[in-house]
């Protein structure tokens, strides 16, 4: 049992050291971005986001888009166009984000409009639907108990 406690303590120490190293590197990259180094090249060199197919386009989302860390969405909308975050955005699952808010690329929007409408509208429609459903009261008439599979076919 003592060996397990020691192994756990060592693993926690290693994890804390790795987290500190990752944060230090992220802070160094943030400084490079703020100093004007090419953001795309920084992503190419230091980025690890497997979901980002094309770093030059980034992610398109609005304030209500789901599926992204809340911290990322909130912090992105504090920036002006072409603005770079002044601090790291931290997330327990994904680590550290350095955000640059890009201007909207209308060619990209036109090519991806159907997907964008779906991803932007679906959460809002679901929320509205659930709100309406929660307000509804279901009332059953006397005939309800008489319905069977045979009676409706």
PDB file of C-alpha atoms in Angstrom:
ATOM      1  CA  UNK A   1       0.000   0.000   0.000  1.00  0.00           C
ATOM      2  CA  UNK A   2       2.862   2.385   0.789  1.00  0.00           C
ATOM      3  CA  UNK A   3       4.395   1.648  -2.619  1.00  0.00           C
ATOM      4  CA  UNK A   4       1.110   2.636  -4.292  1.00  0.00           C
ATOM      5  CA  UNK A   5       0.951   5.882  -2.329  1.00  0.00           C
ATOM      6  CA  UNK A   6       4.545   6.653  -3.304  1.00  0.00           C
ATOM      7  CA  UNK A   7       3.839   5.882  -6.982  1.00  0.00           C
ATOM      8  CA  UNK A   8       0.757   8.103  -6.877  1.00  0.00           C
ATOM      9  CA  UNK A   9       2.704  10.929  -5.241  1.00  0.00           C
ATOM     10  CA  UNK A  10       5.466  10.605  -7.849  1.00  0.00           C
ATOM     11  CA  UNK A  11       2.939  10.574 -10.702  1.00  0.00           C
ATOM     12  CA  UNK A  12       1.237  13.686  -9.317  1.00  0.00           C
ATOM     13  CA  UNK A  13       4.616  15.420  -9.000  1.00  0.00           C
ATOM     14  CA  UNK A  14       5.523  14.535 -12.599  1.00  0.00           C
ATOM     15  CA  UNK A  15       2.119  15.702 -13.835  1.00  0.00           C
ATOM     16  CA  UNK A  16       2.468  19.011 -11.976  1.00  0.00           C
ATOM     17  CA  UNK A  17       5.955  19.511 -13.443  1.00  0.00           C
ATOM     18  CA  UNK A  18       4.713  18.760 -16.978  1.00  0.00           C
ATOM     19  CA  UNK A  19       1.794  21.156 -16.528  1.00  0.00           C
ATOM     20  CA  UNK A  20       4.179  23.887 -15.341  1.00  0.00           C
ATOM     21  CA  UNK A  21       6.437  23.257 -18.369  1.00  0.00           C
ATOM     22  CA  UNK A  22       3.453  23.391 -20.742  1.00  0.00           C
ATOM     23  CA  UNK A  23       2.268  26.661 -19.225  1.00  0.00           C
ATOM     24  CA  UNK A  24       5.768  28.164 -19.454  1.00  0.00           C
ATOM     25  CA  UNK A  25       5.978  27.217 -23.149  1.00  0.00           C
ATOM     26  CA  UNK A  26       2.481  28.580 -23.806  1.00  0.00           C
ATOM     27  CA  UNK A  27       3.455  31.871 -22.155  1.00  0.00           C
ATOM     28  CA  UNK A  28       6.589  32.063 -24.344  1.00  0.00           C
ATOM     29  CA  UNK A  29       4.516  31.467 -27.483  1.00  0.00           C
ATOM     30  CA  UNK A  30       1.943  34.057 -26.337  1.00  0.00           C
ATOM     31  CA  UNK A  31       4.764  36.594 -25.997  1.00  0.00           C
ATOM     32  CA  UNK A  32       5.978  35.767 -29.528  1.00  0.00           C
ATOM     33  CA  UNK A  33       2.448  36.257 -30.869  1.00  0.00           C
ATOM     34  CA  UNK A  34       2.078  39.565 -29.056  1.00  0.00           C
ATOM     35  CA  UNK A  35       5.464  40.672 -30.416  1.00  0.00           C
ATOM     36  CA  UNK A  36       4.146  40.210 -33.954  1.00  0.00           C
ATOM     37  CA  UNK A  37       5.552  36.855 -35.014  1.00  0.00           C
ATOM     38  CA  UNK A  38       3.542  35.153 -37.765  1.00  0.00           C
ATOM     39  CA  UNK A  39       0.569  33.563 -36.004  1.00  0.00           C
ATOM     40  CA  UNK A  40       0.120  30.827 -38.613  1.00  0.00           C
ATOM     41  CA  UNK A  41       3.765  29.815 -38.265  1.00  0.00           C
ATOM     42  CA  UNK A  42       3.414  29.724 -34.472  1.00  0.00           C
ATOM     43  CA  UNK A  43       0.408  27.426 -34.852  1.00  0.00           C
ATOM     44  CA  UNK A  44       2.355  25.258 -37.269  1.00  0.00           C
ATOM     45  CA  UNK A  45       5.294  24.991 -34.886  1.00  0.00           C
ATOM     46  CA  UNK A  46       3.555  24.756 -31.509  1.00  0.00           C
ATOM     47  CA  UNK A  47      -0.082  23.903 -32.209  1.00  0.00           C
ATOM     48  CA  UNK A  48      -1.458  20.456 -31.522  1.00  0.00           C
ATOM     49  CA  UNK A  49      -5.183  20.925 -32.178  1.00  0.00           C
ATOM     50  CA  UNK A  50      -6.120  17.884 -34.271  1.00  0.00           C
ATOM     51  CA  UNK A  51      -9.595  19.304 -34.928  1.00  0.00           C
ATOM     52  CA  UNK A  52      -8.204  22.361 -36.684  1.00  0.00           C
ATOM     53  CA  UNK A  53      -7.996  21.321 -40.326  1.00  0.00           C
ATOM     54  CA  UNK A  54      -6.692  24.646 -41.616  1.00  0.00           C
ATOM     55  CA  UNK A  55      -4.970  26.920 -39.092  1.00  0.00           C
ATOM     56  CA  UNK A  56      -5.336  29.908 -41.426  1.00  0.00           C
ATOM     57  CA  UNK A  57      -9.136  29.834 -41.126  1.00  0.00           C
ATOM     58  CA  UNK A  58      -9.361  28.957 -37.442  1.00  0.00           C
ATOM     59  CA  UNK A  59     -12.763  28.125 -35.993  1.00  0.00           C
ATOM     60  CA  UNK A  60     -15.995  29.900 -36.787  1.00  0.00           C
ATOM     61  CA  UNK A  61     -18.424  30.180 -33.894  1.00  0.00           C
ATOM     62  CA  UNK A  62     -20.821  32.614 -32.299  1.00  0.00           C
ATOM     63  CA  UNK A  63     -21.391  33.354 -28.621  1.00  0.00           C
ATOM     64  CA  UNK A  64     -24.008  30.602 -28.359  1.00  0.00           C
ATOM     65  CA  UNK A  65     -22.113  27.899 -30.226  1.00  0.00           C
ATOM     66  CA  UNK A  66     -21.701  24.707 -28.239  1.00  0.00           C
ATOM     67  CA  UNK A  67     -18.906  22.187 -28.538  1.00  0.00           C
ATOM     68  CA  UNK A  68     -16.077  24.573 -27.716  1.00  0.00           C
ATOM     69  CA  UNK A  69     -14.715  25.299 -24.240  1.00  0.00           C
ATOM     70  CA  UNK A  70     -16.716  28.122 -22.645  1.00  0.00           C
ATOM     71  CA  UNK A  71     -13.505  29.955 -21.733  1.00  0.00           C
ATOM     72  CA  UNK A  72     -12.408  29.947 -25.370  1.00  0.00           C
ATOM     73  CA  UNK A  73     -15.705  31.336 -26.653  1.00  0.00           C
ATOM     74  CA  UNK A  74     -15.929  33.990 -23.920  1.00  0.00           C
ATOM     75  CA  UNK A  75     -12.340  35.162 -24.346  1.00  0.00           C
ATOM     76  CA  UNK A  76     -12.516  35.186 -28.152  1.00  0.00           C
ATOM     77  CA  UNK A  77     -15.403  37.652 -28.078  1.00  0.00           C
ATOM     78  CA  UNK A  78     -13.483  40.077 -25.873  1.00  0.00           C
ATOM     79  CA  UNK A  79     -10.998  40.623 -28.705  1.00  0.00           C
ATOM     80  CA  UNK A  80     -11.308  43.021 -31.600  1.00  0.00           C
ATOM     81  CA  UNK A  81     -10.692  41.861 -35.167  1.00  0.00           C
ATOM     82  CA  UNK A  82      -7.038  40.767 -35.552  1.00  0.00           C
ATOM     83  CA  UNK A  83      -6.592  41.130 -31.796  1.00  0.00           C
ATOM     84  CA  UNK A  84      -4.422  38.633 -29.927  1.00  0.00           C
ATOM     85  CA  UNK A  85      -5.164  37.552 -26.389  1.00  0.00           C
ATOM     86  CA  UNK A  86      -3.160  39.273 -23.680  1.00  0.00           C
ATOM     87  CA  UNK A  87      -3.371  36.257 -21.379  1.00  0.00           C
ATOM     88  CA  UNK A  88      -3.538  32.508 -21.836  1.00  0.00           C
ATOM     89  CA  UNK A  89      -7.006  31.004 -21.860  1.00  0.00           C
ATOM     90  CA  UNK A  90      -6.901  27.934 -19.630  1.00  0.00           C
ATOM     91  CA  UNK A  91      -9.119  24.880 -19.840  1.00  0.00           C
ATOM     92  CA  UNK A  92      -8.840  21.763 -17.662  1.00  0.00           C
ATOM     93  CA  UNK A  93      -9.433  19.432 -20.613  1.00  0.00           C
ATOM     94  CA  UNK A  94      -7.575  21.078 -23.488  1.00  0.00           C
ATOM     95  CA  UNK A  95      -4.855  23.046 -21.731  1.00  0.00           C
ATOM     96  CA  UNK A  96      -3.924  26.516 -22.942  1.00  0.00           C
ATOM     97  CA  UNK A  97      -5.256  28.620 -25.797  1.00  0.00           C
ATOM     98  CA  UNK A  98      -3.687  31.644 -27.429  1.00  0.00           C
ATOM     99  CA  UNK A  99      -6.442  33.368 -29.346  1.00  0.00           C
ATOM    100  CA  UNK A 100      -6.305  35.578 -32.401  1.00  0.00           C
ATOM    101  CA  UNK A 101      -9.667  36.857 -33.585  1.00  0.00           C
ATOM    102  CA  UNK A 102      -9.617  36.847 -37.362  1.00  0.00           C
ATOM    103  CA  UNK A 103     -11.887  38.885 -39.622  1.00  0.00           C
ATOM    104  CA  UNK A 104     -14.740  36.950 -41.204  1.00  0.00           C
ATOM    105  CA  UNK A 105     -13.708  35.408 -44.528  1.00  0.00           C
ATOM    106  CA  UNK A 106     -16.822  35.687 -46.698  1.00  0.00           C
ATOM    107  CA  UNK A 107     -15.498  33.143 -49.219  1.00  0.00           C
ATOM    108  CA  UNK A 108     -15.228  30.612 -46.401  1.00  0.00           C
ATOM    109  CA  UNK A 109     -18.703  31.537 -45.165  1.00  0.00           C
ATOM    110  CA  UNK A 110     -20.224  31.098 -48.640  1.00  0.00           C
ATOM    111  CA  UNK A 111     -18.553  27.690 -49.047  1.00  0.00           C
ATOM    112  CA  UNK A 112     -19.697  26.494 -45.610  1.00  0.00           C
ATOM    113  CA  UNK A 113     -22.998  28.321 -45.157  1.00  0.00           C
ATOM    114  CA  UNK A 114     -25.162  25.206 -44.766  1.00  0.00           C
ATOM    115  CA  UNK A 115     -22.964  23.736 -42.032  1.00  0.00           C
ATOM    116  CA  UNK A 116     -22.718  27.102 -40.306  1.00  0.00           C
ATOM    117  CA  UNK A 117     -26.491  27.625 -40.312  1.00  0.00           C
ATOM    118  CA  UNK A 118     -26.967  24.150 -38.887  1.00  0.00           C
ATOM    119  CA  UNK A 119     -24.360  24.557 -36.145  1.00  0.00           C
ATOM    120  CA  UNK A 120     -25.498  28.081 -35.220  1.00  0.00           C
ATOM    121  CA  UNK A 121     -29.246  27.497 -35.361  1.00  0.00           C
ATOM    122  CA  UNK A 122     -29.537  24.024 -33.854  1.00  0.00           C
ATOM    123  CA  UNK A 123     -28.678  25.039 -30.258  1.00  0.00           C
ATOM    124  CA  UNK A 124     -31.045  28.033 -30.397  1.00  0.00           C
ATOM    125  CA  UNK A 125     -33.865  25.958 -31.856  1.00  0.00           C
ATOM    126  CA  UNK A 126     -33.334  23.205 -29.272  1.00  0.00           C
ATOM    127  CA  UNK A 127     -33.363  25.745 -26.439  1.00  0.00           C
ATOM    128  CA  UNK A 128     -36.570  27.351 -27.704  1.00  0.00           C
ATOM    129  CA  UNK A 129     -38.189  23.953 -28.228  1.00  0.00           C
ATOM    130  CA  UNK A 130     -37.286  22.797 -24.710  1.00  0.00           C
ATOM    131  CA  UNK A 131     -38.528  26.034 -23.161  1.00  0.00           C
ATOM    132  CA  UNK A 132     -41.865  25.678 -24.929  1.00  0.00           C
ATOM    133  CA  UNK A 133     -42.165  22.003 -24.047  1.00  0.00           C
ATOM    134  CA  UNK A 134     -41.476  22.744 -20.375  1.00  0.00           C
ATOM    135  CA  UNK A 135     -44.362  25.239 -20.330  1.00  0.00           C
ATOM    136  CA  UNK A 136     -46.846  22.827 -21.884  1.00  0.00           C
ATOM    137  CA  UNK A 137     -49.292  20.896 -19.804  1.00  0.00           C
ATOM    138  CA  UNK A 138     -50.431  17.539 -21.106  1.00  0.00           C
ATOM    139  CA  UNK A 139     -54.083  16.703 -20.451  1.00  0.00           C
ATOM    140  CA  UNK A 140     -55.553  13.328 -21.235  1.00  0.00           C
ATOM    141  CA  UNK A 141     -59.208  12.778 -22.106  1.00  0.00           C
ATOM    142  CA  UNK A 142     -61.324   9.807 -21.088  1.00  0.00           C
ATOM    143  CA  UNK A 143     -60.641   8.133 -24.426  1.00  0.00           C
ATOM    144  CA  UNK A 144     -56.881   7.989 -23.753  1.00  0.00           C
ATOM    145  CA  UNK A 145     -57.080   4.830 -21.665  1.00  0.00           C
ATOM    146  CA  UNK A 146     -59.071   3.093 -24.402  1.00  0.00           C
ATOM    147  CA  UNK A 147     -56.390   3.522 -27.064  1.00  0.00           C
ATOM    148  CA  UNK A 148     -54.579   0.320 -28.024  1.00  0.00           C
ATOM    149  CA  UNK A 149     -52.391  -0.709 -30.906  1.00  0.00           C
ATOM    150  CA  UNK A 150     -55.416  -2.365 -32.509  1.00  0.00           C
ATOM    151  CA  UNK A 151     -57.652   0.689 -32.124  1.00  0.00           C
ATOM    152  CA  UNK A 152     -55.338   2.991 -34.076  1.00  0.00           C
ATOM    153  CA  UNK A 153     -54.436   0.692 -36.955  1.00  0.00           C
TER     154      UNK A 153
END
